[in-house]
Short mmCIF file of the C-alpha atoms (twelve columns), coordinates in Angstrom:
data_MODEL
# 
_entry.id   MODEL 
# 
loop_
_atom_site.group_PDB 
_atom_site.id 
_atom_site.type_symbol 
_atom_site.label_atom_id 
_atom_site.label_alt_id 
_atom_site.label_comp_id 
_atom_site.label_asym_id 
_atom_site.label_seq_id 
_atom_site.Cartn_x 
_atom_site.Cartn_y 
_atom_site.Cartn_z 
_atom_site.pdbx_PDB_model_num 
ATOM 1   C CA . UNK A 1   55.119 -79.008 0.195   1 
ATOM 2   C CA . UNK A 2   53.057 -80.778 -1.873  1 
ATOM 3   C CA . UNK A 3   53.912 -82.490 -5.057  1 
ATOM 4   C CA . UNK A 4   50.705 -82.033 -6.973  1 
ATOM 5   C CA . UNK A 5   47.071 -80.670 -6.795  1 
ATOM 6   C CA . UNK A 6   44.058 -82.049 -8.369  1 
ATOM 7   C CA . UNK A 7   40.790 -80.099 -8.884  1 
ATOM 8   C CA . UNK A 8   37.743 -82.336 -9.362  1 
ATOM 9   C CA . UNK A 9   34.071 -81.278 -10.352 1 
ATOM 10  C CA . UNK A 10  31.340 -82.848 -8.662  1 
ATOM 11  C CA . UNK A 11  28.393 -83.575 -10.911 1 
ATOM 12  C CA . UNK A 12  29.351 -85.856 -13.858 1 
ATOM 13  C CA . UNK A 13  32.342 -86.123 -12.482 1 
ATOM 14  C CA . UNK A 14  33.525 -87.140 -8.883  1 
ATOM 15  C CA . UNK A 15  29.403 -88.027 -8.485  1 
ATOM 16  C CA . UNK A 16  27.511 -90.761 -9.551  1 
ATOM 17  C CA . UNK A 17  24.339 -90.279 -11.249 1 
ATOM 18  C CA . UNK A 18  22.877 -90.422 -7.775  1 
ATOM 19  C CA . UNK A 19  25.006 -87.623 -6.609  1 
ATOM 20  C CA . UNK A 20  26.909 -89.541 -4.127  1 
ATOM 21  C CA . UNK A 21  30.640 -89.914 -3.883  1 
ATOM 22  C CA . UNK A 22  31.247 -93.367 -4.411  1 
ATOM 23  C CA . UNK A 23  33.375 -95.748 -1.856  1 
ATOM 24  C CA . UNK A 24  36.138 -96.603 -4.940  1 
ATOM 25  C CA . UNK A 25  36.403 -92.381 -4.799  1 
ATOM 26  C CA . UNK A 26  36.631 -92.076 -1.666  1 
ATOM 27  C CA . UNK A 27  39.981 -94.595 -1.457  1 
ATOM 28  C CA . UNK A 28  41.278 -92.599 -4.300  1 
ATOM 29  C CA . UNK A 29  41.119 -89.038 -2.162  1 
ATOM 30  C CA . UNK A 30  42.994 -90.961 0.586   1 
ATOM 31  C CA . UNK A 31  45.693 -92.399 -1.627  1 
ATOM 32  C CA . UNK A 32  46.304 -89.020 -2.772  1 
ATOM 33  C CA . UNK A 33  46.712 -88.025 0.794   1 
ATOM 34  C CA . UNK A 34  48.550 -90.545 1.613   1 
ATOM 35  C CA . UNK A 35  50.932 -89.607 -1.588  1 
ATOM 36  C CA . UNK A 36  50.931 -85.936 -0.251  1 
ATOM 37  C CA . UNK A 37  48.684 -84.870 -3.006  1 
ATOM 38  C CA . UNK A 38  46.533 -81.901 -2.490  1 
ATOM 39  C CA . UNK A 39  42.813 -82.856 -3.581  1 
ATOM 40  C CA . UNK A 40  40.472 -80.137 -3.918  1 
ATOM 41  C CA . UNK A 41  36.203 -79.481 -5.045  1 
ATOM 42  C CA . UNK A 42  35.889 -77.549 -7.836  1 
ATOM 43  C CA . UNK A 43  32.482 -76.843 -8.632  1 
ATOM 44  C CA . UNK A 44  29.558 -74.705 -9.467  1 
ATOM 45  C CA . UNK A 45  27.754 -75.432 -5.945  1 
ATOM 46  C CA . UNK A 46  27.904 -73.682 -2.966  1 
ATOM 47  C CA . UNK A 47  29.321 -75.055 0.210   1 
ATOM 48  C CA . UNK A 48  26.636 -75.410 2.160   1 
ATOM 49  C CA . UNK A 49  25.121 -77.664 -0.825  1 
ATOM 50  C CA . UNK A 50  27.741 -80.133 -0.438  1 
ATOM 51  C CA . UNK A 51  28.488 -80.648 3.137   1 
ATOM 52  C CA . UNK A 52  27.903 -84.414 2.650   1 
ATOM 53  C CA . UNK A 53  30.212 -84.223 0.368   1 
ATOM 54  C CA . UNK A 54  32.991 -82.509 2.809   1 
ATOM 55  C CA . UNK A 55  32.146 -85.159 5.155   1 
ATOM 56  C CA . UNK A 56  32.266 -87.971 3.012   1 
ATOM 57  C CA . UNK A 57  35.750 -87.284 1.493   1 
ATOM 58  C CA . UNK A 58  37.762 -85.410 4.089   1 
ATOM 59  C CA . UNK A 59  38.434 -82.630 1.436   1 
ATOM 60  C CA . UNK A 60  37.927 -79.346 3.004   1 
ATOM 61  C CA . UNK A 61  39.863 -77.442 0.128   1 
ATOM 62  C CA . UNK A 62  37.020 -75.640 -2.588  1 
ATOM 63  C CA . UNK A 63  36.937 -73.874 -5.426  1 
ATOM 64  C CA . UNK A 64  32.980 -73.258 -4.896  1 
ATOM 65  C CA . UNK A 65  30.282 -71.657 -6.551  1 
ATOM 66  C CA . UNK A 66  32.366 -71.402 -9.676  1 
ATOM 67  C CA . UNK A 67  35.388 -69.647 -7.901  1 
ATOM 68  C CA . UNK A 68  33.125 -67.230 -6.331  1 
ATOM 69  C CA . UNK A 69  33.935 -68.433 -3.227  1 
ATOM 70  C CA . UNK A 70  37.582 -70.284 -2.504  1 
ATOM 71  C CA . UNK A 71  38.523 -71.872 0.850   1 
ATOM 72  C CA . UNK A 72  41.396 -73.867 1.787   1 
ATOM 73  C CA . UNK A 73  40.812 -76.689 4.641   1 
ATOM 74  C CA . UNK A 74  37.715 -74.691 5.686   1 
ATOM 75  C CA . UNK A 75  39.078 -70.856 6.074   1 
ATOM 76  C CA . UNK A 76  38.292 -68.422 3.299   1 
ATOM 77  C CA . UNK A 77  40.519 -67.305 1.210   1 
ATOM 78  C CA . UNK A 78  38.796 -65.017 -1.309  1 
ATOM 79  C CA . UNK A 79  34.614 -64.319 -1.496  1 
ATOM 80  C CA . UNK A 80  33.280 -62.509 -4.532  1 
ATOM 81  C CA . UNK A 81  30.365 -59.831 -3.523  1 
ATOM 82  C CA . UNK A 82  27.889 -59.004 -6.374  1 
ATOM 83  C CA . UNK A 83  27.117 -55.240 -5.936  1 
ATOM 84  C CA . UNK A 84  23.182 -54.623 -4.904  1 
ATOM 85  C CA . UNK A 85  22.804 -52.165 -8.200  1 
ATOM 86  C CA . UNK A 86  23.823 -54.778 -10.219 1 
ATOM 87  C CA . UNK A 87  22.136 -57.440 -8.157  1 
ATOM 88  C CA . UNK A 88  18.709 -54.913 -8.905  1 
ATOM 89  C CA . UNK A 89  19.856 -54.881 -12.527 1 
ATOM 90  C CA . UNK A 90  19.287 -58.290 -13.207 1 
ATOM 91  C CA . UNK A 91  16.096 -58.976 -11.009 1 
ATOM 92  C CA . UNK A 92  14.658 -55.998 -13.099 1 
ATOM 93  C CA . UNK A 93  15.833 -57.759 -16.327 1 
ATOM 94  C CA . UNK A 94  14.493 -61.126 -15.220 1 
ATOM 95  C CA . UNK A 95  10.834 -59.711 -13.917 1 
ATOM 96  C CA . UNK A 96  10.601 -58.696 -17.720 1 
ATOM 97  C CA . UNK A 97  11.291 -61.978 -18.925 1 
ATOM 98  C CA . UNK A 98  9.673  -63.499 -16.167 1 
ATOM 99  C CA . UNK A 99  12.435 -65.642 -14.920 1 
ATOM 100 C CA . UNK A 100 13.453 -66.629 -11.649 1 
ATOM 101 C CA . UNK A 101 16.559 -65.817 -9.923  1 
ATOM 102 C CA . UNK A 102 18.262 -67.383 -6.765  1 
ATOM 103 C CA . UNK A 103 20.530 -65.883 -4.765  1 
ATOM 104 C CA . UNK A 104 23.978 -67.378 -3.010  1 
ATOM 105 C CA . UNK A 105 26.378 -67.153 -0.762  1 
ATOM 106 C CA . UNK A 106 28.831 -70.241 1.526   1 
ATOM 107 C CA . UNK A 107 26.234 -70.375 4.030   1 
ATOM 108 C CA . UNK A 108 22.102 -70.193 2.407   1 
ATOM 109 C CA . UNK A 109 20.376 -69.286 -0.635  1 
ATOM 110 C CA . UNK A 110 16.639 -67.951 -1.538  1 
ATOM 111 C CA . UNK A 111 14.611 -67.428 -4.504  1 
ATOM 112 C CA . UNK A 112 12.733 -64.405 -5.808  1 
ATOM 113 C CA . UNK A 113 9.835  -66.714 -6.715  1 
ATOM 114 C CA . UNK A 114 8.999  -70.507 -7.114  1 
ATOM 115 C CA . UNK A 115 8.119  -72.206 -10.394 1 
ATOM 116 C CA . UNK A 116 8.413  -76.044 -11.909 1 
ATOM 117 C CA . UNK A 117 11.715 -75.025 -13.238 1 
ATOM 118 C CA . UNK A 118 13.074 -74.091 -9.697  1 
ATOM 119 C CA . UNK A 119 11.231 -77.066 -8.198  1 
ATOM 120 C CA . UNK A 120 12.450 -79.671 -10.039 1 
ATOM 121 C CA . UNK A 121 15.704 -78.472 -9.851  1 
ATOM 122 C CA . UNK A 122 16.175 -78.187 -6.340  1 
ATOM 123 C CA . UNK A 123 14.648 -81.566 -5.695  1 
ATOM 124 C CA . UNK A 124 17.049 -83.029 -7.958  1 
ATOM 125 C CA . UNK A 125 19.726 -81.188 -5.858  1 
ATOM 126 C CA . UNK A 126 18.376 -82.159 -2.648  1 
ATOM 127 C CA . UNK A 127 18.014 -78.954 -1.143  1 
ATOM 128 C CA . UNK A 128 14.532 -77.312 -0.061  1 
ATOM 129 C CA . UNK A 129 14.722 -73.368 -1.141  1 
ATOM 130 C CA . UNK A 130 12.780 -70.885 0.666   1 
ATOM 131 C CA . UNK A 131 11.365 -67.854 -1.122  1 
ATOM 132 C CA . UNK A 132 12.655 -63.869 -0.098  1 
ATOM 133 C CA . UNK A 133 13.265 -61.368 -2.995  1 
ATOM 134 C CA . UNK A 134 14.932 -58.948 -0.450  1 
ATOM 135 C CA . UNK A 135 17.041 -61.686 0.414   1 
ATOM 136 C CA . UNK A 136 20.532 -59.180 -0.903  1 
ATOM 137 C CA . UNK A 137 19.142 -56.083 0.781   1 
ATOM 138 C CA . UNK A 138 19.981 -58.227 4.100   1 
ATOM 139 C CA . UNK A 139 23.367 -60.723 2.987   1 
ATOM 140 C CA . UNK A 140 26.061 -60.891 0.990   1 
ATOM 141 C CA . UNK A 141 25.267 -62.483 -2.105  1 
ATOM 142 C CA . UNK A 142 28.476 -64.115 -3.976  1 
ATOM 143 C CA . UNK A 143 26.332 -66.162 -6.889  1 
ATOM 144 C CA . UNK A 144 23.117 -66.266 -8.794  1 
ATOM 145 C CA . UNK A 145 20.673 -68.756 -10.753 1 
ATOM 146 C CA . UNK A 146 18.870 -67.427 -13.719 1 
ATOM 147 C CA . UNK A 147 15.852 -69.844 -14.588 1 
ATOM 148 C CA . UNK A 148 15.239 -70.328 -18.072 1 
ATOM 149 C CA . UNK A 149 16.148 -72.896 -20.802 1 
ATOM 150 C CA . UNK A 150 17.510 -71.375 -24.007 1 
ATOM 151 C CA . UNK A 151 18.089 -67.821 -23.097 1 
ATOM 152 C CA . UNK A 152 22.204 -67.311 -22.808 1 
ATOM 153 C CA . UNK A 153 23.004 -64.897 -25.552 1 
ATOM 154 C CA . UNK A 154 19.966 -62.614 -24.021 1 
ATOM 155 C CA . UNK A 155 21.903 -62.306 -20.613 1 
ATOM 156 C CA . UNK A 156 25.119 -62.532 -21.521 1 
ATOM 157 C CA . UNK A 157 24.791 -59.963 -24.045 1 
ATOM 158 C CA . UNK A 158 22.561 -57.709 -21.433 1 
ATOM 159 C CA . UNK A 159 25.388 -58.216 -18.660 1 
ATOM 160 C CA . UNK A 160 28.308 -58.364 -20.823 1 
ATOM 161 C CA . UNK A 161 31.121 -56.606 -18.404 1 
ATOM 162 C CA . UNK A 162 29.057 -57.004 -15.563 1 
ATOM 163 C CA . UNK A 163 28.305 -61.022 -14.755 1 
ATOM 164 C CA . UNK A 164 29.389 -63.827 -16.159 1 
ATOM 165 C CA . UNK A 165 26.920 -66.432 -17.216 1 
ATOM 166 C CA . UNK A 166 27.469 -69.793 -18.486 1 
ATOM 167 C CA . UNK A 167 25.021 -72.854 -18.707 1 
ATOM 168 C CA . UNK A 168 25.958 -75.720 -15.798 1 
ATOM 169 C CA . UNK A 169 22.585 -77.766 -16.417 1 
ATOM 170 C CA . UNK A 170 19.383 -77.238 -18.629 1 
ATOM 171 C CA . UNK A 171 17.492 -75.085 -16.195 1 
ATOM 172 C CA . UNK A 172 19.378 -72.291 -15.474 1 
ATOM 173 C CA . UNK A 173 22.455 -69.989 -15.718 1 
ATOM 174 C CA . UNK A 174 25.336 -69.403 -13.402 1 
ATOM 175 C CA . UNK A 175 26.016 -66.401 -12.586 1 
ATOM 176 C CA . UNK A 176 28.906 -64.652 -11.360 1 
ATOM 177 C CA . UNK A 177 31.049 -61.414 -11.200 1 
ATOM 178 C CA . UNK A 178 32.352 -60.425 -14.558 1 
ATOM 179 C CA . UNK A 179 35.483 -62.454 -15.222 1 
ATOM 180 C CA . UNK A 180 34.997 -64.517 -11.690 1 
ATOM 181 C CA . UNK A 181 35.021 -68.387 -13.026 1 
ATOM 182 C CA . UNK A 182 36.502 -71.784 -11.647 1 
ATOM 183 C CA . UNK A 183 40.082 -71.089 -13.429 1 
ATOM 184 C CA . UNK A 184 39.944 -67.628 -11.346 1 
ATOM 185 C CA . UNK A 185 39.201 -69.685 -8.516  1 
ATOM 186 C CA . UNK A 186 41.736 -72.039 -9.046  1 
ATOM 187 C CA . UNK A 187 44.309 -69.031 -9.676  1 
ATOM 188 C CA . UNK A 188 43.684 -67.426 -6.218  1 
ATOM 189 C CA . UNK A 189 44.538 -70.779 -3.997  1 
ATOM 190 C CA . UNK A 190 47.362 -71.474 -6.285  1 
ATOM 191 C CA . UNK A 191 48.571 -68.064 -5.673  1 
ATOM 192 C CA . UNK A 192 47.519 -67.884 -1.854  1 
ATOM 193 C CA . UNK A 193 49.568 -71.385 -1.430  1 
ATOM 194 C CA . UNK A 194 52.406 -71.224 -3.396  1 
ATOM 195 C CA . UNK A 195 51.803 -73.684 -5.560  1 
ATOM 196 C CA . UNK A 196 52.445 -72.504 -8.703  1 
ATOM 197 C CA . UNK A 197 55.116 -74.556 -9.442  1 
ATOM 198 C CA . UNK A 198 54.271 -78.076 -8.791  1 
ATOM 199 C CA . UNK A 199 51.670 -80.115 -11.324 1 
ATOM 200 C CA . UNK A 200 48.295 -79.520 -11.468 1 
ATOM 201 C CA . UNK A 201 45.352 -81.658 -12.823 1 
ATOM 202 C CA . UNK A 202 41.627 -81.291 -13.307 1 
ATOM 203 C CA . UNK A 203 38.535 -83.594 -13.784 1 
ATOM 204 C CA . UNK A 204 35.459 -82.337 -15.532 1 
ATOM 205 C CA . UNK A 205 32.478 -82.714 -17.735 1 
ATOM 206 C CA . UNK A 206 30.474 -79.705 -18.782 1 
ATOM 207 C CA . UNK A 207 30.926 -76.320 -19.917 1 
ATOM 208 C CA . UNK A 208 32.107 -74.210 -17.058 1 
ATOM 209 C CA . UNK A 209 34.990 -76.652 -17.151 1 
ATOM 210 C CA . UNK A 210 36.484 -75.326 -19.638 1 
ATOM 211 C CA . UNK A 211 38.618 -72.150 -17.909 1 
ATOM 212 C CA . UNK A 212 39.628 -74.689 -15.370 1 
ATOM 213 C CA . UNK A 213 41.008 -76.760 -17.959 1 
ATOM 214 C CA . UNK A 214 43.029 -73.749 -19.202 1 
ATOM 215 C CA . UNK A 215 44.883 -73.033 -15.527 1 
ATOM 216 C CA . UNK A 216 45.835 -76.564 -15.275 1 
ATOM 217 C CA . UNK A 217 48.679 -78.769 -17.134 1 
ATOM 218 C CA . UNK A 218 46.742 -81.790 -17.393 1 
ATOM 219 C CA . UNK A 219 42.716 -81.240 -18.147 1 
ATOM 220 C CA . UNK A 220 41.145 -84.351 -17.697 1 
ATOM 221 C CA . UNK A 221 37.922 -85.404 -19.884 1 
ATOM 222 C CA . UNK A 222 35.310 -87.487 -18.254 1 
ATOM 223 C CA . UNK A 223 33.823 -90.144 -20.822 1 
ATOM 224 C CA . UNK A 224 30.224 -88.759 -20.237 1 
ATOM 225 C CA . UNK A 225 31.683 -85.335 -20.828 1 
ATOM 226 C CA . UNK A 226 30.538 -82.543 -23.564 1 
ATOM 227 C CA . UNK A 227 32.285 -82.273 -26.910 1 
ATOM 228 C CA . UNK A 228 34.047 -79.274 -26.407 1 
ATOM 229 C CA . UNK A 229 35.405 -80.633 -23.110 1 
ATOM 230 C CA . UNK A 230 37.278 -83.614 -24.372 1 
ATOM 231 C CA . UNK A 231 38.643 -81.696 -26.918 1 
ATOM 232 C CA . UNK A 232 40.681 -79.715 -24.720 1 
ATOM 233 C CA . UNK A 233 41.465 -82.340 -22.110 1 
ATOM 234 C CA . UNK A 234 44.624 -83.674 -22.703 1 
ATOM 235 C CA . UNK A 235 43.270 -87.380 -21.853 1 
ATOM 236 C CA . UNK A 236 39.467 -88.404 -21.905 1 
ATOM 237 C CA . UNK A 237 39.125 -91.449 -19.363 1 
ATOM 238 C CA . UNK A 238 35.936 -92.963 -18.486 1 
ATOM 239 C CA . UNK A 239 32.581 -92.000 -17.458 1 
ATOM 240 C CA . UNK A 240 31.929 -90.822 -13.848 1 
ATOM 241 C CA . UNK A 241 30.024 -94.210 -13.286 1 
ATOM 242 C CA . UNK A 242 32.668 -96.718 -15.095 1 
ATOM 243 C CA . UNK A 243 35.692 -95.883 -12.687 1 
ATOM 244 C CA . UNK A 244 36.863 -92.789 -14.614 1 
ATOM 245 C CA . UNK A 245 38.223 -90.992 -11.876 1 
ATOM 246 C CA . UNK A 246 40.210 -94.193 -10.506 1 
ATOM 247 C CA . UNK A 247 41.489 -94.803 -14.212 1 
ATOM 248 C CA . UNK A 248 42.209 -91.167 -15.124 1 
ATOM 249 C CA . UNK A 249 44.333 -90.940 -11.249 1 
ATOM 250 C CA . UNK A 250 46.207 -93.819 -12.591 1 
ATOM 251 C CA . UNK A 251 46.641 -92.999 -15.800 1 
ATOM 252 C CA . UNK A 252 49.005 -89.759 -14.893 1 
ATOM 253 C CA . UNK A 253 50.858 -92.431 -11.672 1 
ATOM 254 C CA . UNK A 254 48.633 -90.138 -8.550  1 
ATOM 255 C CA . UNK A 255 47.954 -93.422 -7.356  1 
ATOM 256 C CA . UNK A 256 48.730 -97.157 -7.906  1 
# 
C-alpha cells in the first residue's frame, strides 16, 4: 500500500522552460519511490507526446490528455471516446470560423489543416503533425485542439453539455468529453487503486489545474503559476525553474 500519491503537471511545472525534466526532478521521483510514494503525470498531453518524459523519470502512472486517457504503470485503465456526430459537430463549427482542429488519442494525432498557429505550436512541442481531416472516420479519437486565440465563450457556449473546453496555452483549446477533466482523471485511478484513503497532493500552474486541485488535499501552487491557481493551492512554492518542485516535496516531509 502506498502512503501517498502525488499528481504533477508537466509544463510550468515538473518542466523547465525547455521542456525537459530536470536531473534535481528526477532524484525527487526516486526519493518518492524509495519512500513508497506513488508519483504520477498529470497533464493535458497525450502519451505518445511525452515518452521522453516516461523514460526520463520511470513514472509510467498518467492522468493524460486531461483525464481523457488514465493508465497506471503503462495498462489502461479508462479511455474517453468522443462520438463521430459530435466529433462532425465541431469540425462543422470550426470550418465556419475557420479554425483548426487536431485530433487525439494515446498513440498519434492529425490535423484538419495547417496554419502558423498550428505550426508554431507544434514546433514548440516538438512534435511534427501530419494533416488528415478523416483522421476519426478511421481511429478512436479521445481529445481535440481548437486553434484560435480569444474565442472560449464561443465554444464553450456552442458545446455546452457536449465538450469541455478550457484554455492550456494561448493557441488553442482543450477539448474533451463533457465533464471529462484531470480531477475526473485523477478520480478513476484513485478509485481503480484503492487509494482513496491515503494523502494526495498535486503540482500545477495553469487553468486546467484547477479541478485537480479540488480532488486532492494538498493543491500545490507553482511560483510561475496563474492567479486563480495559487489562490486555491493550499501552499504556493517556487517557480518550476527555482527548485519549486524539490521545495514544495519538502515542504509537506515527501522527501528529505
Amino acid at each position: 500500500m502506498y502512503k501517498a500519491v502525488v499528481f504533477f503537471d508537466l509544463d510550468g511545472t515538473l518542466f523547465d522552460n525547455e521542456k525537459n525534466v530536470s536531473d534535481e526532478n528526477v532524484a525527487a521521483i526516486n526519493e518518492l519511490r524509495a519512500n513508497n510514494i506513488l508519483p504520477v503525470i498529470s497533464t493535458g498531453r497525450n502519451i505518445f507526446e511525452i515518452q521522453y518524459v516516461i523514460d526520463a523519470t520511470g513514472i509510467n502512472s498518467l492522468v493524460s490528455a486531461n483525464g481523457s486517457y488514465v493508465q497506471y504503470e503503462g495498462k489502461k485503465l479508462k479511455a474517453e471516446k468522443i462520438s463521430d456526430d459530435v466529433i462532425e459537430e465541431i469540425l462543422a463549427f470550426a470550418k465556419q470560423q475557420g479554425d483548426v482542429i487536431s485530433f487525439y488519442n494515446n498513440k498519434e494525432f492529425a490535423l484538419t489543416f495547417e496554419n502558423d498557429m498550428t505550426k508554431v505550436n507544434y514546433r514548440l512541442l516538438r512534435l511534427t503533425p501530419h494533416v488528415d481531416p478523416d483522421f476519426y472516420k478511421h481511429n478512436e479519437v479521445n481529445f481535440l485542439n481548437v486553434f484560435n486565440y480569444d474565442k472560449d465563450k464561443l465554444y464553450q457556449d456552442k458545446f455546452k453539455g457536449k465538450l469541455s473546453l478550457v484554455r492550456n496555452n494561448p493557441r488553442c483549446l482543450d477539448t474533451m468529453k463533457w465533464g471529462v477533466s484531470k480531477q475526473t482523471g485523477i478520480q478513476a485511478l484513485m478509485k481503480k487503486l484503492n487509494l482513496g484513503d491515503i494523502p494526495s497532493y498535486a503540482f500545477g500552474d495553469q487553468m486546467n489545474d484547477l479541478q485537480m486541485f479540488s480532488e486532492v488535499k494538498f493543491p500545490i501552487a507553482m511560483g510561475n503559476g496563474v492567479p486563480e491557481v495559487k489562490e486555491k493551492a493550499s501552499f504556493v512554492t517556487k517557480s518550476n525553474i527555482n527548485g519549486g518542485i524539490v521545495n514544495g516535496l519538502k515542504h509537506y516531509g515527501l522527501i528529505d
